[in-house]
Amino acid sequence: MLRGVARGIYSALGHWPEADLAAMLELLRALGRGIVAHQQAEDLLPAHPPAARATLVALIAEIRAFEQRVGAPTGLAAEAVTTPTGPAIEVGNLDHRAFGAPHEAAAAVVARAVAALLEALGGTGVFWFTMD
C-alpha cells in the first residue's frame, strides 16, 4: 500500500489554450456549484452541444451514485493548477476528500466521467485519477 496517499478521490485534469483558461475555469466552477445545488444538467449547459449536455447528465448520475455509496455529499469543484506542461484545470470531488481504498473503484467510474466532460468541453491532454 502507498503511504501518505489519499485514495478514493475522483479527479481529472485538462488543458485549454491560455486565452480560454479563465472562462473555462469559471464555467467548470459554475457547473460544480450547480451540481452541489442539485440543478439539472440541461440548465447548467444550455448553450453547449447536446453531446456535452449528455456527458454532464452521465457525470451527475455517477456523482449521485458515489454520494449514495459513501453516504456523504461529494459534489464537484474546479481549480487552476500548474503542471510541467503549463496551466491546467483540475476538476474533482469537493475538498479532495479521500474516501479510502474500498471506494477507489467507484471513484474511478466518476473520475472517468469527469474526464469525459472535460474532453467534451474541449480539454486536451485529459487524464483522470483516484489518488492525491
mmCIF file of C-alpha atoms in Angstrom:
data_model
loop_
_atom_site.group_PDB
_atom_site.id
_atom_site.type_symbol
_atom_site.label_atom_id
_atom_site.label_comp_id
_atom_site.label_asym_id
_atom_site.label_seq_id
_atom_site.Cartn_x
_atom_site.Cartn_y
_atom_site.Cartn_z
ATOM 1 C CA MET A 1 0.000 0.000 0.000
ATOM 2 C CA LEU A 2 1.166 3.511 -0.726
ATOM 3 C CA ARG A 3 1.688 5.530 2.437
ATOM 4 C CA GLY A 4 0.783 9.187 2.572
ATOM 5 C CA VAL A 5 -1.512 8.916 -0.446
ATOM 6 C CA ALA A 6 -5.163 9.887 -0.275
ATOM 7 C CA ARG A 7 -7.156 7.174 -2.036
ATOM 8 C CA GLY A 8 -10.737 7.148 -3.175
ATOM 9 C CA ILE A 9 -10.990 10.666 -4.605
ATOM 10 C CA TYR A 10 -12.266 11.355 -8.110
ATOM 11 C CA SER A 11 -10.474 13.896 -10.211
ATOM 12 C CA ALA A 12 -9.460 14.747 -13.755
ATOM 13 C CA LEU A 13 -7.174 17.321 -15.285
ATOM 14 C CA GLY A 14 -7.290 19.021 -18.662
ATOM 15 C CA HIS A 15 -5.563 21.754 -20.627
ATOM 16 C CA TRP A 16 -7.083 24.601 -22.643
ATOM 17 C CA PRO A 17 -5.448 27.414 -24.584
ATOM 18 C CA GLU A 18 -4.334 30.136 -22.168
ATOM 19 C CA ALA A 19 -6.777 32.597 -23.744
ATOM 20 C CA ASP A 20 -9.678 30.246 -22.828
ATOM 21 C CA LEU A 21 -8.472 29.107 -19.408
ATOM 22 C CA ALA A 22 -10.188 31.729 -17.205
ATOM 23 C CA ALA A 23 -13.563 31.370 -18.938
ATOM 24 C CA MET A 24 -13.381 27.561 -18.792
ATOM 25 C CA LEU A 25 -12.423 27.648 -15.113
ATOM 26 C CA GLU A 26 -15.438 29.850 -14.356
ATOM 27 C CA LEU A 27 -17.722 27.560 -16.393
ATOM 28 C CA LEU A 28 -16.475 24.480 -14.535
ATOM 29 C CA ARG A 29 -16.827 26.218 -11.164
ATOM 30 C CA ALA A 30 -20.390 27.204 -12.100
ATOM 31 C CA LEU A 31 -21.105 23.584 -13.057
ATOM 32 C CA GLY A 32 -19.758 22.479 -9.697
ATOM 33 C CA ARG A 33 -21.971 24.967 -7.850
ATOM 34 C CA GLY A 34 -24.950 23.809 -9.895
ATOM 35 C CA ILE A 35 -24.256 20.152 -9.147
ATOM 36 C CA VAL A 36 -23.948 20.878 -5.422
ATOM 37 C CA ALA A 37 -27.267 22.775 -5.634
ATOM 38 C CA HIS A 38 -28.863 19.785 -7.465
ATOM 39 C CA GLN A 39 -29.637 21.758 -10.631
ATOM 40 C CA GLN A 40 -30.483 19.846 -13.792
ATOM 41 C CA ALA A 41 -27.767 19.291 -16.405
ATOM 42 C CA GLU A 42 -29.903 20.883 -19.102
ATOM 43 C CA ASP A 43 -29.949 24.114 -17.072
ATOM 44 C CA LEU A 44 -26.191 24.056 -16.500
ATOM 45 C CA LEU A 45 -25.009 23.830 -20.127
ATOM 46 C CA PRO A 46 -27.843 25.349 -22.167
ATOM 47 C CA ALA A 47 -25.603 26.846 -24.877
ATOM 48 C CA HIS A 48 -23.450 23.750 -25.389
ATOM 49 C CA PRO A 49 -23.962 20.921 -27.889
ATOM 50 C CA PRO A 50 -26.246 18.040 -26.904
ATOM 51 C CA ALA A 51 -23.227 15.715 -26.600
ATOM 52 C CA ALA A 52 -21.692 17.906 -23.887
ATOM 53 C CA ARG A 53 -25.008 18.041 -22.022
ATOM 54 C CA ALA A 54 -25.359 14.259 -22.281
ATOM 55 C CA THR A 55 -21.870 13.850 -20.847
ATOM 56 C CA LEU A 56 -22.831 16.124 -17.942
ATOM 57 C CA VAL A 57 -26.028 14.122 -17.341
ATOM 58 C CA ALA A 58 -23.931 10.937 -17.119
ATOM 59 C CA LEU A 59 -21.437 12.617 -14.775
ATOM 60 C CA ILE A 60 -24.169 13.844 -12.439
ATOM 61 C CA ALA A 61 -25.653 10.330 -12.288
ATOM 62 C CA GLU A 62 -22.235 8.901 -11.370
ATOM 63 C CA ILE A 63 -21.684 11.579 -8.701
ATOM 64 C CA ARG A 64 -25.095 10.842 -7.148
ATOM 65 C CA ALA A 65 -24.362 7.100 -7.129
ATOM 66 C CA PHE A 66 -20.992 7.725 -5.480
ATOM 67 C CA GLU A 67 -22.574 10.031 -2.893
ATOM 68 C CA GLN A 68 -25.094 7.321 -2.056
ATOM 69 C CA ARG A 69 -22.309 4.750 -1.762
ATOM 70 C CA VAL A 70 -20.187 6.840 0.625
ATOM 71 C CA GLY A 71 -23.102 8.427 2.470
ATOM 72 C CA ALA A 72 -21.851 11.984 2.015
ATOM 73 C CA PRO A 73 -22.141 14.809 -0.498
ATOM 74 C CA THR A 74 -19.115 14.850 -2.783
ATOM 75 C CA GLY A 75 -20.130 17.316 -5.497
ATOM 76 C CA LEU A 76 -17.685 18.796 -7.942
ATOM 77 C CA ALA A 77 -15.115 21.590 -7.731
ATOM 78 C CA ALA A 78 -12.652 23.093 -10.205
ATOM 79 C CA GLU A 79 -9.334 24.786 -9.617
ATOM 80 C CA ALA A 80 -6.493 26.170 -11.669
ATOM 81 C CA VAL A 81 -3.276 24.184 -11.364
ATOM 82 C CA THR A 82 0.205 24.406 -12.794
ATOM 83 C CA THR A 83 1.694 21.363 -14.471
ATOM 84 C CA PRO A 84 5.062 20.741 -16.123
ATOM 85 C CA THR A 85 3.316 21.297 -19.467
ATOM 86 C CA GLY A 86 1.649 24.545 -18.403
ATOM 87 C CA PRO A 87 -1.502 25.783 -16.739
ATOM 88 C CA ALA A 88 -4.448 23.410 -16.498
ATOM 89 C CA ILE A 89 -7.725 22.876 -14.695
ATOM 90 C CA GLU A 90 -8.324 20.091 -12.196
ATOM 91 C CA VAL A 91 -11.900 19.065 -11.505
ATOM 92 C CA GLY A 92 -12.838 16.638 -8.759
ATOM 93 C CA ASN A 93 -14.782 15.980 -5.614
ATOM 94 C CA LEU A 94 -15.170 18.736 -3.042
ATOM 95 C CA ASP A 95 -12.103 19.376 -0.879
ATOM 96 C CA HIS A 96 -10.330 16.354 -2.410
ATOM 97 C CA ARG A 97 -11.862 14.350 0.432
ATOM 98 C CA ALA A 98 -10.478 10.833 0.306
ATOM 99 C CA PHE A 99 -12.954 8.033 0.879
ATOM 100 C CA GLY A 100 -10.313 5.308 1.059
ATOM 101 C CA ALA A 101 -9.220 2.295 -0.915
ATOM 102 C CA PRO A 102 -12.583 0.477 -0.522
ATOM 103 C CA HIS A 103 -14.196 3.186 -2.676
ATOM 104 C CA GLU A 104 -11.405 3.557 -5.214
ATOM 105 C CA ALA A 105 -13.066 1.503 -7.966
ATOM 106 C CA ALA A 106 -16.283 3.526 -7.625
ATOM 107 C CA ALA A 107 -14.260 6.749 -7.585
ATOM 108 C CA ALA A 108 -12.595 5.661 -10.846
ATOM 109 C CA VAL A 109 -16.009 5.449 -12.524
ATOM 110 C CA VAL A 110 -16.736 9.052 -11.539
ATOM 111 C CA ALA A 111 -13.213 10.207 -12.450
ATOM 112 C CA ARG A 112 -13.639 8.768 -15.959
ATOM 113 C CA ALA A 113 -16.963 10.626 -16.263
ATOM 114 C CA VAL A 114 -15.253 13.872 -15.178
ATOM 115 C CA ALA A 115 -12.559 13.297 -17.814
ATOM 116 C CA ALA A 116 -15.231 12.680 -20.459
ATOM 117 C CA LEU A 117 -16.841 16.030 -19.600
ATOM 118 C CA LEU A 118 -13.510 17.843 -19.844
ATOM 119 C CA GLU A 119 -12.927 16.310 -23.266
ATOM 120 C CA ALA A 120 -16.480 17.205 -24.366
ATOM 121 C CA LEU A 121 -15.736 20.808 -23.381
ATOM 122 C CA GLY A 122 -12.580 20.885 -25.486
ATOM 123 C CA GLY A 123 -9.944 19.914 -22.934
ATOM 124 C CA THR A 124 -6.736 18.348 -24.252
ATOM 125 C CA GLY A 125 -4.245 16.076 -22.555
ATOM 126 C CA VAL A 126 -7.065 14.998 -20.240
ATOM 127 C CA PHE A 127 -6.433 12.288 -17.680
ATOM 128 C CA TRP A 128 -8.194 11.071 -14.553
ATOM 129 C CA PHE A 129 -7.007 9.780 -11.191
ATOM 130 C CA THR A 130 -8.238 8.495 -7.821
ATOM 131 C CA MET A 131 -5.248 9.242 -5.588
ATOM 132 C CA ASP A 132 -3.880 12.542 -4.371
#
